[in-house]
Backbone as a ProteinNet text record, in pm:
[ID]
protein_1_A
[PRIMARY]
XXXXXXXXXXXXXXXXXXXXXXXXXXXXXXXXXXXXXXXXXXXXXXXXXXXXXXXXXXXXXXXXXXXXXXXXXXXXXXXXXXXXXXXXXXXXXXXXXXXXXXXXXXXXXXXXXXXXXXXXXXXXXXXXXXXXXXXXXXXXXXXXXXXXXXXXXXXXXXXXXXXXXXXXXXXXXXXXXXXXXXXXX
[TERTIARY]
84.1	0	89.5	47.8	123.8	29.3	73.8	-0.1	94.5	50.9	131.9	51.5	112.8	49.3	144.8	91.9	175.1	155.7	255.8	250	350	361.4	454.5	593.7	654.5	788.7	877.7	1007.9	1101.5	1130.8	1142	1174.8	1091.9	1095.5	1021.7	1080.9	992.5	1032.6	950.8	1013.8	942.6	960.1	858.8	861.1	816.7	894.5	856.1	835.5	718.2	681.3	629.9	680.4	636.9	591.1	488.5	452.6	558.3	599.7	704.5	668.7	746.3	714.8	716.7	634.5	623.4	751.7	761.4	872.2	896	1020.9	1066.8	1028.6	966.9	929.4	1041.3	1042.9	1145.9	1147	1264.9	1281.7	1296.5	1246.8	1251.8	1395.9	1479.8	1619.6	1693.6	1667.4	1733.9	1699.8	1575.9	1536.8	1600.5	1619.3	1695.3	1836.4	1899.8	2035.9	2038.5	1935.3	1925.2	1917	1839.5	1826.9	1962.6	2046.1	2180.3	2263.3	2258.1	2334.3	2291.3	2164.5	2113.4	2142.9	2145.3	2151	2236.7	2305.9	2388	2529.8	2563.7	2698.3	2712.6	2821.5	2844.6	2876.7	2914.8	2942.5	2821.9	2711.1	2591	2537.8	2466	2424.1	2339.1	2236.7	2149.7	2220.1	2290.7	2359.2	2461.3	2542	2646.8	2586.1	2480.1	2420.2	2346.9	2257.3	2169.5	2232.5	2304.8	2360.3	2499.2	2585.2	2724.6	2744.2	2707.1	2736.9	2645.2	2515.2	2420.7	2383.5	2397	2364.3	2219.5	2130.6	1988.6	1912.2	1978.2	1913.7	2004.6	1942.2	2019.8	2032.6	1939.4	1945.2	1863.7	1895.3	1819.9	1836.5	1729.6	1737.4	1646.9	1679.2	1597.1	1584.4	1468.9	1450.8	1344.2	1363	1261.2	1190.6	1066.6	989.3	912.1	975.8	921.2	809.7	695.5	577.4	529.2	444.3	400.3	327.7	237.7	154.5	192.5	244.2	285.4	383.6	486.2	588.5	585.6	668.4	684	827.2	872.4	1005.9	988.9	1066.3	1051.9	1185.1	1181.4	1294	1241	1312.3	1270.2	1389.2	1358.9	1464.1	1409.9	1497.8	1465.5	1543.7	1474.4	1537.8	1625.7	1736	1818.3	1743.7	1779.4	1716.6	1726.4	1615	1612.1	1583.1	1565.4	1536.6	1397.3	1342.3	1202.4	1186.6	1067.2	1030.7	1047.1	1007.8	1021.8	1167.2	1257.7	1400.4	1448.1	1400.4	1438.7	1389.4	1262.6	1206	1283.4	1314.1	1388.7	1527.8	1595	1729.8	1725.9	1626.6	1610.9	1584	1495.2	1466.3	1591.4	1673.5	1796.5	1889.2	1900.3	1984.1	1927.6	1796.1	1733.8	1746.9	1733.5	1750.6	1892	1990	2129.1	2152.7	2095.4	2112.2	2047.5	1931.3	1867.2	1955.1	2019.4	2101.4	2232.7	2303	2435.8	2432	2324.7	2314.3	2380.4	2346.8	2405	2528.1	2637.3	2764.3	2775	2865.1	2893.8	2947.9	3028.4	3081.8	2969.9	2873.2	2760	2680	2663.9	2590.7	2668.3	2798.5	2882.1	2871.6	2871.6	2854.8	2718.2	2614.3	2480.3	2469.3	2532	2528.7	2598.1	2712.1	2783.6	2698.2	2637.6	2550.9	2433.2	2372.2	2258.7	2301	2413.4	2457.2	2491.3	2552.7	2583	2453.5	2353	2224.7	2155	2161.7	2096.5	2155.1	2288.1	2351.5	2344.9	2341.6	2323.7	2188.6	2088.2	1955.7	1948.5	2051.7	2053.8	2140.7	2185.9	2278.8	2209.9	2079.1	2007.3	1916.6	1881	1787.5	1655.1	1608.8	1482.3	1491.4	1603.4	1622	1620.7	1686.1	1686.1	1545.3	1476.7	1340.3	1247.7	1256.1	1171.5	1199.1	1327.1	1364.5	1311.7	1334.5	1286.4	1134.7	1068.3	922.2	871.2	935.8	897.4	908.9	1020.7	1037.9	932.3	903.7	804.3	667.3	629.4	498.1	492.1	596.7	594.5	623	706	746.1	712.1	676.4	654.9	785.5	896.9	1028.9	1107.1	1115.1	1190.3	1339.3	1387.4	1527.3	1553.8	1468.3	1477.1	1592.1	1662.9	1766.7	1868.2	1921.7	2022.3	1962.8	1838.1	1772.5	1750.7	1717.3	1696.8	1828.6	1936.3	2066.6	2105.7	2073.7	2107.6	2038.3	1919	1850.6	1939.8	2007.5	2095.7	2229.4	2285.1	2417.4	2416.9	2303.7	2293.8	2247.6	2218.5	2174.8	2290.1	2257.1	2357.7	2334.1	2436.1	2420	2307.6	2297.6	2188.7	2052.9	2044.2	1917.8	1872.9	1968	1934.6	1894	1964.7	1929.8	1792.6	1764.1	1632.3	1521.7	1546.4	1446.6	1420.3	1526.3	1511.2	1425	1457.5	1385.3	1241.6	1216.7	1083.2	991.5	1045.1	958.3	958.7	1065.2	1069.3	1039.9	919.1	873.2	816.8	860.4	820.2	668.8	593.1	449	368.3	436.5	367.2	412.6	413.6	458.8	369.6	380.3	317.2	427.5	405.2	496.2	418.7	468.8	410.2	510.7	466.2	555	485.2	563.2	514.8	604.9	544	620.6	575	652	616.2	484.9	409.2	287.8	325.2	242.1	264.9	252	338.1	333.5	270.4
-116.6	0	124.1	223.7	348.7	465.8	556.1	678.7	795	889.1	1007.5	1130.9	1221	1344.7	1460.8	1580.8	1700.5	1781.5	1863.5	1949.1	2062.2	2145.6	2257.5	2207.7	2131.2	2075.5	2115.3	2115.9	2158.9	2049.2	1924.7	1814.1	1691.4	1592.9	1468.8	1392.4	1321.3	1232.7	1105.3	990.1	863.2	779.5	697.6	598.4	466.8	362.3	227.6	150.9	87.6	27.1	-115.3	-209.2	-348.1	-389.8	-475.5	-539.8	-644	-651.1	-743.7	-805.3	-904.6	-972.2	-877.5	-910.6	-831.5	-837.3	-746.1	-739.2	-874.6	-915.8	-1040.1	-1166.8	-1152.9	-1268.9	-1303.3	-1427.3	-1464.9	-1369.2	-1322.7	-1229.5	-1084.9	-1051.6	-913.1	-864.7	-940.5	-900.3	-895.6	-992.8	-995.7	-872.3	-826.2	-706	-581.1	-577.4	-467.8	-463.4	-579.4	-585.4	-551.7	-591.4	-555.1	-404.1	-338.1	-192.5	-125.3	-178.6	-124	-144.2	-265.3	-293	-202.2	-167	-85.3	63.1	113.5	259.3	319	239.5	298.4	324.2	448.7	486.5	510.5	575	613	494.9	381.1	261.9	169	206.4	122.3	120.9	18.3	-3.7	109.7	151.9	257	392.2	427.3	556.4	564.9	460.4	461	476.7	400.8	404.3	535.7	575.9	689.5	825.4	837.1	966.6	987.8	890.4	908.5	886.7	768.6	734.6	806.1	788	844.5	989.3	1031.6	1167.8	1207.2	1110.9	1140.1	1163.7	1140.1	1160.7	1241.9	1321.5	1394.6	1313.2	1221.3	1133.2	1008.1	902.9	778.2	704.4	640.5	563	441	341.1	220.5	185.4	132.6	92.9	-14.3	-101.2	-197.3	-133.7	-97.6	-35.8	-145.9	-200.6	-316.1	-274.9	-339.6	-312.8	-443	-433.2	-550.5	-653.9	-611.8	-706.6	-722.4	-618	-620.6	-507	-531.3	-430.5	-387.5	-290.2	-251.5	-208.2	-235.2	-198.4	-80.1	25.5	149.5	189.9	221.7	287.8	423.2	528.8	662.8	736.9	820.3	895.5	1029.3	1127.9	1260.6	1282.4	1323.9	1344	1469.2	1460	1577.8	1664.6	1791.9	1882.1	1821.8	1826.9	1779	1629.8	1559.6	1416.1	1388.3	1274.3	1244.8	1125.6	1112.6	998.6	868.3	868.7	747	702.8	799.5	766.2	704.4	759.9	706.7	563.3	539.1	404.3	304.9	342.2	252	222.5	325.5	306.4	220	241.7	158.6	14.3	-3.3	-138.7	-206	-131.8	-188.5	-237.7	-158.9	-198.8	-324.1	-328.7	-445.9	-570.2	-554.5	-667.7	-723.9	-635.5	-678.3	-746.1	-690.4	-749.6	-887.8	-902.8	-1034.7	-1135.3	-1088.6	-1176.1	-1213	-1114.7	-1139.2	-1174.6	-1138.6	-1164.5	-1055.2	-1055.5	-961.1	-1029.1	-956	-1015.3	-1022.1	-1107.6	-1118.3	-986.3	-917.3	-787.9	-686.1	-683.7	-591.5	-623.6	-752	-792.2	-752.1	-767.8	-731.4	-582.1	-498.5	-354.3	-325.8	-391.5	-372.5	-419.2	-530.4	-583.6	-487.9	-436.2	-340.7	-217	-165.8	-48.7	-78.5	-195.6	-232.8	-241.4	-308.1	-325.6	-192.2	-101.1	30.7	99.4	99.1	160	88.9	-42.5	-123.8	-92.5	-98.3	-75.3	71.5	162.4	303.9	326.2	249.9	261.3	209.4	138.1	81.8	162.1	280.6	357.1	432.6	446.5	514.8	415.7	450.2	366	355.5	467.3	467.2	375	380.2	294.3	147.3	111.8	-26.8	-70.2	16	-17.2	-35.1	54.2	43.7	-85.5	-120.5	-241.9	-366.2	-375.3	-491.8	-501.1	-388.2	-386	-428.7	-379.8	-415.3	-566.6	-623.6	-769	-844.2	-796.2	-863.2	-861.8	-748.8	-736.9	-822.2	-818.6	-886.4	-1035.9	-1078.3	-1219.2	-1289.5	-1212.9	-1271.6	-1298	-1254.2	-1278.2	-1147.3	-1080.9	-955.7	-975.8	-1098.1	-1127.7	-1170.3	-1130.7	-1171.2	-1103.4	-1015.4	-935.3	-1021.2	-1124.1	-1208.3	-1278.1	-1322.4	-1388.8	-1290.1	-1165.9	-1064	-1036.2	-1018.4	-996.4	-1115.3	-1234.9	-1354.9	-1357	-1297.6	-1291.7	-1224.3	-1121.1	-1045.9	-1115.9	-1162.3	-1225.2	-1356	-1422.1	-1548.8	-1531.1	-1408.8	-1383.1	-1413.6	-1472.7	-1508.4	-1430.8	-1432.4	-1366.8	-1433.6	-1566.6	-1636.2	-1598	-1583.9	-1547.1	-1406.4	-1312.3	-1173.6	-1167.2	-1238.5	-1241.4	-1306.3	-1412.6	-1478.1	-1382.8	-1303.8	-1205.9	-1102.9	-1057.8	-964.4	-1026.5	-1147.2	-1212.8	-1245.9	-1275.9	-1315.5	-1196	-1091.7	-983.8	-858.5	-830.7	-710	-746.4	-796.4	-842.2	-721.1	-699.2	-579.2	-559.5	-665.9	-646.3	-649.7	-646.9	-646	-527.7	-411.1	-291.8	-173.8	-72.8	55.5	152	225.7	333.4	464.1	550.5	682.7	784.3	873.3	980.4	1114.9	1210.6	1348.4	1434.4	1512.9	1600.5	1743.7	1833.8	1975.9	2003.3	2097.4	2139.2	2213.6	2200.7	2273.9	2422.7	2500.9	2646.7	2715.5
0	0	0	-74	-79.6	-54.9	30.9	60	34.1	-49.5	-79.5	-42.6	30.1	73.1	49.5	55.4	47.5	174.3	202.5	321.3	301.7	401	395.8	434.9	343.5	365.2	248.2	273.1	168.8	66.4	112	22.5	59.5	-27.7	-3.8	114	181.8	291.4	277.6	301.8	290.6	416.9	443.1	549.3	487.5	506.5	466.9	597.1	611	739	717.5	800.2	796.8	936.7	945.6	1072.2	1104.3	1231	1272.4	1407.5	1451.8	1578.3	1697.9	1795.4	1917.4	2000.2	2093.2	2187	2252.4	2257.1	2319.8	2243.9	2127.9	2048.4	1950.1	1899.8	1801.8	1682	1648.1	1536.6	1580.7	1699	1746.7	1762.1	1830.3	1849.9	1716.5	1630.5	1500.3	1417.8	1427.2	1352.7	1412.1	1543.9	1604.4	1547	1539.1	1485.8	1337	1264.5	1122.8	1106.2	1190.4	1178.1	1193.1	1280.5	1297.1	1170.2	1114.8	992.4	878.3	875.9	766.4	783.1	909	917.5	1027.9	1108.1	1214.2	1163.8	1151	1110.8	961.6	927.3	787.7	697.8	755	674.9	665.2	728.1	721.4	578.1	546	406.9	349.7	420.9	367	364	470.9	473.8	360.7	349.1	245.7	105.9	77.9	-55.8	-83.5	5	-23.8	4	115.3	155	96.8	112.6	69.1	-80.6	-131.4	-271.1	-370.7	-356.2	-453.8	-424.8	-299.9	-256.8	-288.2	-278.4	-302.6	-173.4	-58.7	71.3	161.6	248.5	348.6	476	496.9	612.5	584.6	657	646.9	779.5	823.9	947	936.5	1018.5	1027.5	1174.7	1213.7	1353.4	1364.7	1459.7	1499.7	1617.9	1601.5	1708.6	1780.4	1883.1	1953.5	2048.5	2031.9	2113.8	2176.7	2276	2352.4	2267.4	2179.7	2106.8	1960.2	1903.1	1763	1743.2	1666.9	1643.8	1498.6	1466.6	1327.2	1302.1	1179.7	1135.5	1042.6	1065.3	988.5	927.8	800.1	733.5	688.2	724.1	681.1	622.6	524.2	456.6	408.5	405.9	354.4	226.4	121.4	-9.1	-8.7	-78.4	-105.6	-205.6	-213.7	-310.7	-450.5	-523.1	-659.9	-673.4	-562	-567	-510.5	-547.4	-516.8	-422.7	-371.3	-287.7	-365.4	-491	-572.5	-584.3	-600.4	-606.8	-475.2	-363.6	-233.1	-215.9	-250.1	-235	-321.1	-444	-532.1	-475.3	-426.9	-371.6	-244.9	-160.6	-40.5	-81.8	-176.9	-225.6	-280.8	-354.1	-409.2	-297.2	-190.2	-76.6	-11.4	6.2	69.2	-18.3	-147.9	-240	-227.4	-226.7	-212.8	-77.4	28.1	161.9	169.4	106.8	103.9	30.1	-76.6	-160.6	-90.7	-37.1	19.4	167	234.9	378.1	460.4	587	682.8	742.9	752.3	796.1	948.3	993.3	1137.2	1190.6	1111.1	1154.7	1175.3	1085.3	1099.5	1225.8	1253.8	1373.8	1498.7	1495.7	1610.1	1640.1	1536.7	1556	1618.2	1568	1622.2	1765.6	1797.8	1933.9	2030.2	1989.6	2074.6	2099.8	1994.7	2007.1	2100.3	2082.3	2166.9	2313.1	2339.9	2478.2	2544.1	2469.9	2525.5	2568.4	2480	2515	2629.2	2626.3	2730	2867.2	2878.5	3008.3	3049.6	2954.8	2988.1	3055.3	3011.2	3072	3213.6	3257.2	3392.5	3488.9	3449.9	3533.1	3645.9	3638.3	3746.6	3818	3939.1	4016.2	3940.6	3884.6	3809.8	3688.4	3616.3	3500.2	3537.9	3647.4	3695.1	3734.1	3808.5	3852.6	3733	3636.4	3517.2	3440.9	3427.9	3355	3425.5	3556.6	3633.1	3630	3642.5	3638.3	3501.3	3396.6	3260.8	3238.8	3281.8	3268.8	3349.6	3469.6	3553.4	3487.7	3430.8	3365.9	3239.4	3156.8	3027.1	3033.9	3130.7	3134.1	3264.7	3367.8	3499.9	3573.4	3516.1	3573.1	3576.7	3694.7	3700.6	3674.4	3684.2	3658	3514.4	3422	3281.5	3206.8	3272.1	3207.1	3130.9	3193	3126.6	3004.7	3015.5	2902.2	2788	2822.5	2720.4	2647.3	2721.4	2657.7	2570.6	2614.1	2536.5	2400.8	2391.2	2261.3	2158.3	2199.4	2110.4	2093	2203.6	2198.5	2120.2	2113.9	2041.3	1896.8	1858.2	1720.2	1624.6	1511.8	1412.1	1283.8	1198	1068.1	988.7	996.9	927.6	984.1	1117	1180.7	1144.6	1140.9	1104.5	957.2	872.4	730.5	710.9	785.6	777	821.3	925.7	970.4	861	794.2	681.8	573	533.8	424.6	462.1	587.9	633.3	656.8	720.1	767.4	680.6	608.2	525	379.9	360.1	228.9	152.9	28.1	-45.5	-59.7	-78.5	-100.1	30	145	274.2	357.4	295.3	364.4	328.4	409.3	382	342.8	236.4	197.5	212.3	298.3	317.3	268.2	181.4	136.7	155.4	202.4	218	131	43.2	-44.8	-34.2	-93.7	-90.4	-164.2	-113	-181.5	-308.9	-410.3	-534.2	-509	-575	-553.1	-670
[MASK]
+++++++++++++++++++++++++++++++++++++++++++++++++++++++++++++++++++++++++++++++++++++++++++++++++++++++++++++++++++++++++++++++++++++++++++++++++++++++++++++++++++++++++++++++++++++++++

């Protein structure tokens, strides 16, 4: 499905969205790691292709938005001056096609895991952060000590598992594409 709208914006912006597994369910951690491989850092696949090499985007990001009952994976990008939403979607699709074909590497997963762990442990530096984390685990799993099991989801993720999550959940004909472009003058 595609929805295109206009607004008081300078350039086109696109969001590609897929339904994905809920928080703590199989595939959730792998999709978090995939989002890192796609958009964290200047060497990430989407940033390198769209911003650095082709220069058709000013920014691009990917994220697994994990929710209790159902999650969604989002890729969003802002077009550079003179480029369109259609160009962005095609370039994103090209990157995803290549990633499906070649797979996500162990090095990409390692970068994502490091990033995840830094954020995870940073969230535990305050008493409030610890309390929120333990409470969240207790509500979602019935086990306030689920922390080690949660970390293991990420630490046990493999390149094959992350690639399988990409191929299973980021299917081209099962997504929403939303684009917002400048109003005609």
